[in-house]
mmCIF file of C-alpha atoms in Angstrom:
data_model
loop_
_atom_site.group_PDB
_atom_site.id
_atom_site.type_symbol
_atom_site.label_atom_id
_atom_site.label_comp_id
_atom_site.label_asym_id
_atom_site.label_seq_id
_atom_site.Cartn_x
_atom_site.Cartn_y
_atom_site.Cartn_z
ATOM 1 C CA UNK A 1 0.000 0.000 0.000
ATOM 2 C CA UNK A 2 1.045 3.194 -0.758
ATOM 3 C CA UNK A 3 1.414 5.842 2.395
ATOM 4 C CA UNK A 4 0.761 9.433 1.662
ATOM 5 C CA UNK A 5 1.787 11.786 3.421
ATOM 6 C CA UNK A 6 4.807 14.272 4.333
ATOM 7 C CA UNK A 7 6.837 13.407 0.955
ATOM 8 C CA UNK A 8 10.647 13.542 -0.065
ATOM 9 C CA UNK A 9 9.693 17.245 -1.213
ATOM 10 C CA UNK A 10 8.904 18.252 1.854
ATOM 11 C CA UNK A 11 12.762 17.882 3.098
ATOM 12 C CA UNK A 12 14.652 18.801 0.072
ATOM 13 C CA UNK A 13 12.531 22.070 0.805
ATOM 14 C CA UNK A 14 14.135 22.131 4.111
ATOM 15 C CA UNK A 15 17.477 21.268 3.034
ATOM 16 C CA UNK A 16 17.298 23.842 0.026
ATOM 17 C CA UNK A 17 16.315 26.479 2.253
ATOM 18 C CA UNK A 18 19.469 25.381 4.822
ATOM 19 C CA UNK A 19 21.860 26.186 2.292
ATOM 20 C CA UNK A 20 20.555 29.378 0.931
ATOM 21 C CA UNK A 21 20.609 30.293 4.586
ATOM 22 C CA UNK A 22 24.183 30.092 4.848
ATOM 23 C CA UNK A 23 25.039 30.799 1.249
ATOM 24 C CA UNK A 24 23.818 34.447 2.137
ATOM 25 C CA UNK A 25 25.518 34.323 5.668
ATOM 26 C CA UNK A 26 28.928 33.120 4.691
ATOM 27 C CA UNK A 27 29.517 34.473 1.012
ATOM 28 C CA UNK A 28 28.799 38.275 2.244
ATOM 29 C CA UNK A 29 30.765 40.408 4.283
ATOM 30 C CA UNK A 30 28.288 41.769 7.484
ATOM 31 C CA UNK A 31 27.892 45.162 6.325
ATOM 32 C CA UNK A 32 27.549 44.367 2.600
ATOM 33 C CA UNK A 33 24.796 41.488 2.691
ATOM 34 C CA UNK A 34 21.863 42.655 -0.013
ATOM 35 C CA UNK A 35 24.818 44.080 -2.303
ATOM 36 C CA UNK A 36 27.411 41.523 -2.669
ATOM 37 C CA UNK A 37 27.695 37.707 -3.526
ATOM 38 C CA UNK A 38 30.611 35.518 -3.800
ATOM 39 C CA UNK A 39 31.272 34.039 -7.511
ATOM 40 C CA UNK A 40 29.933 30.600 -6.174
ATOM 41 C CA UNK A 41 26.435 32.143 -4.411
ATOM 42 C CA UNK A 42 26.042 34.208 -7.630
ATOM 43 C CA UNK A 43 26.313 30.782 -10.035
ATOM 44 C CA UNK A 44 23.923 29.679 -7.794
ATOM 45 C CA UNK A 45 21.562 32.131 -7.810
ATOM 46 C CA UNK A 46 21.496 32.088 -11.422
ATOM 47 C CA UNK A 47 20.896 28.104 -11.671
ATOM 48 C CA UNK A 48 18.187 28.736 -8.975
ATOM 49 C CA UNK A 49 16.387 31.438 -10.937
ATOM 50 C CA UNK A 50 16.749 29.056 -14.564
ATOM 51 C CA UNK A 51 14.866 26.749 -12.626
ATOM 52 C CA UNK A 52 12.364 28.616 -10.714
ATOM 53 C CA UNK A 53 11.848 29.873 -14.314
ATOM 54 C CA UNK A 54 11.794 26.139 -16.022
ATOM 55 C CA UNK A 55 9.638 25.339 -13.651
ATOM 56 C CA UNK A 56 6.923 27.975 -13.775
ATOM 57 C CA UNK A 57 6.779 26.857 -17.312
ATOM 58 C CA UNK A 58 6.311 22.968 -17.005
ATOM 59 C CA UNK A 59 3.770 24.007 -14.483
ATOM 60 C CA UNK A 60 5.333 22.505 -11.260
ATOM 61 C CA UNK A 61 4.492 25.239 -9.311
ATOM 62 C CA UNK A 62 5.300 23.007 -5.857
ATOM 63 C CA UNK A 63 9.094 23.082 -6.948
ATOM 64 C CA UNK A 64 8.796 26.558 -8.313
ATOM 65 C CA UNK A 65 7.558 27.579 -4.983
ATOM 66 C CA UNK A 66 10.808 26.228 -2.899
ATOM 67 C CA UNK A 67 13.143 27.511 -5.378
ATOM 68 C CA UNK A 68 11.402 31.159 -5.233
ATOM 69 C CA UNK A 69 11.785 30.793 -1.587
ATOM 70 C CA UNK A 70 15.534 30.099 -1.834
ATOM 71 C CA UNK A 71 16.076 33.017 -3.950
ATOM 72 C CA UNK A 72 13.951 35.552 -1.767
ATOM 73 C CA UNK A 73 16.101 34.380 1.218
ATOM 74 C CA UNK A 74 19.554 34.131 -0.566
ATOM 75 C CA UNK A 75 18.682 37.949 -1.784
ATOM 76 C CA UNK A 76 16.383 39.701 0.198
ATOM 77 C CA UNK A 77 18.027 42.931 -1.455
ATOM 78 C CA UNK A 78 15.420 41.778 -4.927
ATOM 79 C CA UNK A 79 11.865 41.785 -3.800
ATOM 80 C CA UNK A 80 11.178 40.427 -7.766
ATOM 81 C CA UNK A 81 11.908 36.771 -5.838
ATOM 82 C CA UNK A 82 9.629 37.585 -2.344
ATOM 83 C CA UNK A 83 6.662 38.710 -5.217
ATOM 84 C CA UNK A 84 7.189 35.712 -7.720
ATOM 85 C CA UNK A 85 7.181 33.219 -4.230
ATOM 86 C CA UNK A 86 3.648 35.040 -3.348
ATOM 87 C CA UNK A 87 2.143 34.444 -6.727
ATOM 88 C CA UNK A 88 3.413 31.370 -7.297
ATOM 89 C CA UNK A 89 1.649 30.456 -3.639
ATOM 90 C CA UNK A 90 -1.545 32.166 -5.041
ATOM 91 C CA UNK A 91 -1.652 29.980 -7.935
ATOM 92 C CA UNK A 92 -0.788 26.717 -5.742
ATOM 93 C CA UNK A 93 -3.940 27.545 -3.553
ATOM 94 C CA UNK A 94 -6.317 28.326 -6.527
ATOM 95 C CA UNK A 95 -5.533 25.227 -8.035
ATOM 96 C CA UNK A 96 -5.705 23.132 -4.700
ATOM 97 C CA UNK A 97 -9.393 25.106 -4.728
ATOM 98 C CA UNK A 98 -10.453 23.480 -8.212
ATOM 99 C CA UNK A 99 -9.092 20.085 -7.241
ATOM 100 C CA UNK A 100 -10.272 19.465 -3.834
ATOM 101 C CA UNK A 101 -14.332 19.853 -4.679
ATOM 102 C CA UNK A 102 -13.818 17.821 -7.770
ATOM 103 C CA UNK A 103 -12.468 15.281 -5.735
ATOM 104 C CA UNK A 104 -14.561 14.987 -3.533
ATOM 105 C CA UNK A 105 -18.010 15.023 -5.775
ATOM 106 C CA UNK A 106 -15.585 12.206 -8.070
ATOM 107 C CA UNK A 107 -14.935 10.451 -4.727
ATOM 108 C CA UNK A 108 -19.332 10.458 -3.601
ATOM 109 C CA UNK A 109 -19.824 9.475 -7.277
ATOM 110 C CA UNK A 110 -18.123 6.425 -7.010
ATOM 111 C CA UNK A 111 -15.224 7.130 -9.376
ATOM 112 C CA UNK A 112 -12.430 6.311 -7.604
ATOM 113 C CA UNK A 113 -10.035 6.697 -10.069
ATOM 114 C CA UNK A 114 -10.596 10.039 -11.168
ATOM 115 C CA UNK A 115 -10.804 11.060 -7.570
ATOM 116 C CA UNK A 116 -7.293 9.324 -6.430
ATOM 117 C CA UNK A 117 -5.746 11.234 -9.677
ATOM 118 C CA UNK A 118 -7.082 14.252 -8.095
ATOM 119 C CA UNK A 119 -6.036 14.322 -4.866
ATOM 120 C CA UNK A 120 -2.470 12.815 -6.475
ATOM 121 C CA UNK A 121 -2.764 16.146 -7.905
ATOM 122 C CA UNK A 122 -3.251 17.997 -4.841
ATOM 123 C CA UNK A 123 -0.086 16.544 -3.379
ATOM 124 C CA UNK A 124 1.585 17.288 -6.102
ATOM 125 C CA UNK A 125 0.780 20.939 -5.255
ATOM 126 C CA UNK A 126 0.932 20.789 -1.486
ATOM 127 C CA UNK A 127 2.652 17.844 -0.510
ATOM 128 C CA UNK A 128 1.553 17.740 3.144
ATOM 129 C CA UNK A 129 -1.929 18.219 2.684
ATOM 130 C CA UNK A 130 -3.263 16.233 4.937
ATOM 131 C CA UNK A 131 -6.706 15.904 3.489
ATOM 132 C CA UNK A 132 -5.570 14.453 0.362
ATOM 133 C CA UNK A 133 -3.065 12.049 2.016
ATOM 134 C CA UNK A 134 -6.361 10.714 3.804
ATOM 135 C CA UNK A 135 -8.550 10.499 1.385
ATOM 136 C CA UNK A 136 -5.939 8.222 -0.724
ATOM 137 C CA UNK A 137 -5.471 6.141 2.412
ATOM 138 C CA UNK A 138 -9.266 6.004 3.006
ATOM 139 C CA UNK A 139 -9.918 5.462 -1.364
ATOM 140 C CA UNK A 140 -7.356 2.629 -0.743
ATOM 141 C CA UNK A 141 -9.311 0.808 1.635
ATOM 142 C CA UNK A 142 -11.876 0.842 -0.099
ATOM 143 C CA UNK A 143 -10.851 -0.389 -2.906
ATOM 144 C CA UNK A 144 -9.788 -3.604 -0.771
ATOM 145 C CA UNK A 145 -13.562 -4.019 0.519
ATOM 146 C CA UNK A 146 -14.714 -3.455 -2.998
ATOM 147 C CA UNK A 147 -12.364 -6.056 -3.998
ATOM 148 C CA UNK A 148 -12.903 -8.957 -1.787
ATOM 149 C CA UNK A 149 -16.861 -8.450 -0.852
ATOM 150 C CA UNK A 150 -17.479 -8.239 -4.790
ATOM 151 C CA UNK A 151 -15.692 -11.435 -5.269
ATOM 152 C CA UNK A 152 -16.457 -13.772 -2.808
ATOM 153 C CA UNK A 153 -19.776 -12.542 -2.229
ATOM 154 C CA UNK A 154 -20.315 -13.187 -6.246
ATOM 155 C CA UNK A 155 -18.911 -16.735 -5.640
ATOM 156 C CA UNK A 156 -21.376 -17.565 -2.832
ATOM 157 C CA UNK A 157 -24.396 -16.253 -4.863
ATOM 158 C CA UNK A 158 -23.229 -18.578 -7.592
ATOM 159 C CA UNK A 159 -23.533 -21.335 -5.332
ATOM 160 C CA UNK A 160 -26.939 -20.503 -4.166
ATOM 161 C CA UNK A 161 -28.099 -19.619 -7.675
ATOM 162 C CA UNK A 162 -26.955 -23.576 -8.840
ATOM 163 C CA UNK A 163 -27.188 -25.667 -5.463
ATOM 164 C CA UNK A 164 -29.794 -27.501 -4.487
ATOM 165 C CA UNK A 165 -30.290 -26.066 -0.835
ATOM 166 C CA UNK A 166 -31.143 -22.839 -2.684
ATOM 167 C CA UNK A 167 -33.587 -23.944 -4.974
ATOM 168 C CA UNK A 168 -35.604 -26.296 -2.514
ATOM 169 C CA UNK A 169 -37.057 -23.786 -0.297
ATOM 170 C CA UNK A 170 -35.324 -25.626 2.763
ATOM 171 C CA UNK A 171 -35.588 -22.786 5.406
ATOM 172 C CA UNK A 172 -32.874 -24.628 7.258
ATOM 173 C CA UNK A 173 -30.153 -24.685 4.232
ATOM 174 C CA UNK A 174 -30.675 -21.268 3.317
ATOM 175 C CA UNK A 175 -30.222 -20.157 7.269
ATOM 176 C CA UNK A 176 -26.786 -22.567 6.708
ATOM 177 C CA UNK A 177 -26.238 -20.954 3.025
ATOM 178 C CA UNK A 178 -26.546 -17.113 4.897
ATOM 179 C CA UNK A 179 -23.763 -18.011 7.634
ATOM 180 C CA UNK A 180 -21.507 -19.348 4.534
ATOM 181 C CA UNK A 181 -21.667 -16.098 2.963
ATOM 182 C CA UNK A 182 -21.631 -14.285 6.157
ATOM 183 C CA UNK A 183 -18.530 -15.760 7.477
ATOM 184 C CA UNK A 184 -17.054 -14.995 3.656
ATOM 185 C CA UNK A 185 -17.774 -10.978 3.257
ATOM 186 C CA UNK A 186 -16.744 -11.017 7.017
ATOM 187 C CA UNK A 187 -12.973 -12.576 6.358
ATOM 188 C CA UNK A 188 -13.165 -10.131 3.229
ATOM 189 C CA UNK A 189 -13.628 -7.372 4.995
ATOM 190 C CA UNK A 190 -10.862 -8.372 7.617
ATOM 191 C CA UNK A 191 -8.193 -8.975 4.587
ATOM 192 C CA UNK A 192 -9.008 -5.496 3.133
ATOM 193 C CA UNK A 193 -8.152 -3.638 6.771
ATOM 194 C CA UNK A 194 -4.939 -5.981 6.720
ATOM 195 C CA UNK A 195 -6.240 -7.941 9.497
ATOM 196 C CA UNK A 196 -4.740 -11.095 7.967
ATOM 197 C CA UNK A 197 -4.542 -13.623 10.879
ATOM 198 C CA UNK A 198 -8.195 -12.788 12.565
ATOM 199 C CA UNK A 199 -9.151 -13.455 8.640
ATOM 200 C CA UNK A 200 -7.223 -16.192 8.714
ATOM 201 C CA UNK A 201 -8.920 -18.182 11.795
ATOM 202 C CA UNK A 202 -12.333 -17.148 10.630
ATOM 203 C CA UNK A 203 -12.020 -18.733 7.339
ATOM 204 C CA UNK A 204 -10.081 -21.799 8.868
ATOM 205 C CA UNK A 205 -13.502 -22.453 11.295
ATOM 206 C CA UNK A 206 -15.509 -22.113 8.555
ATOM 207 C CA UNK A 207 -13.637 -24.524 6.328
ATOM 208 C CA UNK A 208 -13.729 -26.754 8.776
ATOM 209 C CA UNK A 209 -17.258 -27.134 8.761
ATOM 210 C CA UNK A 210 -17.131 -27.255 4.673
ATOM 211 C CA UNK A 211 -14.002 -29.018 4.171
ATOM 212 C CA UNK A 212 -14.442 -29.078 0.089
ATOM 213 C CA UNK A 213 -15.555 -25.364 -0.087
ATOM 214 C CA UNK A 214 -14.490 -23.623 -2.802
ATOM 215 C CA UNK A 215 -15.152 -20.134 -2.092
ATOM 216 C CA UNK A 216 -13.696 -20.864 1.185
ATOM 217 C CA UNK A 217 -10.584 -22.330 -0.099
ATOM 218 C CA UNK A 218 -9.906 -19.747 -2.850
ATOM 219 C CA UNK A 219 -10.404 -16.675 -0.486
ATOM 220 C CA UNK A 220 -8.395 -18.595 2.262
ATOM 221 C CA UNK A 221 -5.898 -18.887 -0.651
ATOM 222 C CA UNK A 222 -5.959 -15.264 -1.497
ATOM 223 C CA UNK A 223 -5.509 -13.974 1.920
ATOM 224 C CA UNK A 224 -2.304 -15.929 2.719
ATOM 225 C CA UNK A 225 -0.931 -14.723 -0.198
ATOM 226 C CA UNK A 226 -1.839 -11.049 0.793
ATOM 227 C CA UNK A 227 -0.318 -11.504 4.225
ATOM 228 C CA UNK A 228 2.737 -12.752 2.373
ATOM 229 C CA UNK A 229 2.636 -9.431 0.134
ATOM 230 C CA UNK A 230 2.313 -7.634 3.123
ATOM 231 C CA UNK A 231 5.398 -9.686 5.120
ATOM 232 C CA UNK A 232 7.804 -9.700 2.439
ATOM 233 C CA UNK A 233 9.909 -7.057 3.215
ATOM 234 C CA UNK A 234 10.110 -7.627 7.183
ATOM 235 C CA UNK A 235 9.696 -11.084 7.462
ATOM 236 C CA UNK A 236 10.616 -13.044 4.891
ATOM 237 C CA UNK A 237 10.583 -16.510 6.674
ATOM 238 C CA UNK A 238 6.818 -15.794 7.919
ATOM 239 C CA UNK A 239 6.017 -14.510 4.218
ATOM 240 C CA UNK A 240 7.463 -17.583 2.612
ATOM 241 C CA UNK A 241 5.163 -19.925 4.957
ATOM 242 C CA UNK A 242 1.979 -18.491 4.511
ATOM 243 C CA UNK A 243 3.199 -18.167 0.317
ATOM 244 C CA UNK A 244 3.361 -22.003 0.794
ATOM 245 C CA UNK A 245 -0.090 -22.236 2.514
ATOM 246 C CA UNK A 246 -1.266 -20.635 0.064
ATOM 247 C CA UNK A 247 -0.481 -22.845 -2.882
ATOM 248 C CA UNK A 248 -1.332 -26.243 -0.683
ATOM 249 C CA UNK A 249 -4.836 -24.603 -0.582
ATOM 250 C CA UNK A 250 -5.059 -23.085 -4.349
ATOM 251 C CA UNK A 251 -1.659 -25.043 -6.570
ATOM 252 C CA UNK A 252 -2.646 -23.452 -9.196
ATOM 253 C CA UNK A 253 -2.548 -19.490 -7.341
ATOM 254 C CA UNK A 254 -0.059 -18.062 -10.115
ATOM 255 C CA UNK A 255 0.868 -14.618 -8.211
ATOM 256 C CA UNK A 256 1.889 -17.345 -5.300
ATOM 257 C CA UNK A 257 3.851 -18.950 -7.180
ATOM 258 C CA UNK A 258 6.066 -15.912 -8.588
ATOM 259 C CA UNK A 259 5.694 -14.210 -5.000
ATOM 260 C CA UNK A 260 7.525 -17.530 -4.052
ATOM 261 C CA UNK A 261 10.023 -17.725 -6.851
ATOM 262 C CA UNK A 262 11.109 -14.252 -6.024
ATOM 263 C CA UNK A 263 11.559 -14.165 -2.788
ATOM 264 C CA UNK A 264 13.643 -17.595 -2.344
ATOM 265 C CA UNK A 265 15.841 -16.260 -5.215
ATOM 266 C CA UNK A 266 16.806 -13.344 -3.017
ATOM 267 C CA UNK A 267 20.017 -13.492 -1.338
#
């Protein structure tokens, strides 16, 4: 999954504005600051402003921003860089004002897509904007319900649709038939919160009552191989086990098998 959040651009900010800061307090003599740069603070003044400039034009106005703002502290003596660091903010928040409302309406529409590309967008723009960094988070989950309810709960209407305990009007097997698919969209919705081993014991009580389930088995399958996904880079060992439960369950589970490949190939 990926986290959004505070991003890399966020510190190179930082770090930008750290060495303008003492570009402009160790390349000027104290009573000439605002009128004076060393050779070296002048070259970089000029690459800053070619890029401040290159990047007004591409339309990254998060980068133009942070370069603006190292030139209006590097040379407070040109208030051309404080005014171009104030428009270019203007234009960041107008644009974050478009985005966010489309978004949103995208988002209570259903189209998840579009609204994850805006709110991308948005961070683009404002990288720690918190609201957008949620949203993505909170589009991602759902996604995972979306995912495994859809599924599984389509596989356990199949089997109502075409078994007999369905079609007989036994009030008894279709109590039984709505605990199957109970116990199913439950697990489902455990996997897609990453709540892999509660998932895990659900599904293994239930299959234990259905031993030949198919539904059970294949979303049993599925979620071993997500907690493997999930393991692989801070447990190997434990994500290489359940990778191997998962393909004595489902042989035939294809991502398994390359998850399982790859990671015993590592060194």
């Amino acid at each position: 999954m990926m986290r959004y959040g505070v991003r890399p651009l966020v510190i190179a900010r930082v770090i930008a504005l750290m060495c303008a800061l003492l570009a402009a307090c160790t390349t000027m003599p104290s009573g000439e600051r605002g009128r004076a740069l060393s050779p070296s603070a002048e070259a970089f003044e000029q690459t800053t402003l070619a890029n401040a400039q290159a990047q007004m034009q591409q339309g990254h106005l998060a980068e133009a921003a942070t370069s603006w703002e190292v030139l209006s502290v590097l040379r407070p003596d040109k208030p051309a860089y404080a005014q171009q660091l104030v428009q270019t903010r203007v234009q960041i928040t107008q644009k974050v004002n478009e985005q966010l409302p489309a978004a949103r309406q995208a988002r209570q529409r259903g189209a998840l897509d579009e609204a994850s590309q805006r709110y991308l967008a948005i961070l683009a723009l404002q990288p720690d904007h918190t609201t957008a960094a949620q949203a993505l988070r909170d589009i991602e989950q759902q996604r995972n319900k979306q995912l495994y309810l859809g599924r599984y709960s389509r596989l356990t209407l199949a089997r109502s649709a075409s078994g007999k305990p369905a079609t007989q009007g036994n009030q008894a097997a279709n109590t039984v038939l709505s605990a199957e698919r109970n116990a199913l969209e439950h697990a489902a919705l455990l996997a897609g919160q990453g709540e892999f081993d509660d998932a895990i014991t659900l599904l293994k009580q239930d299959l234990a009552a259905r031993p030949k389930d198919a539904a059970t088995i294949s979303l049993l399958a599925d979620v071993y191989y997500r907690q493997a996904v999930s393991l692989e880079n801070k447990d190997r060992p434990a994500a290489l086990a359940a990778l191997r439960q998962c393909l004595r369950l489902e042989p035939g589970h294809a991502p398994a098998r390359r998850k399982l490949a790859q990671l015993t190939s590592r060194p």
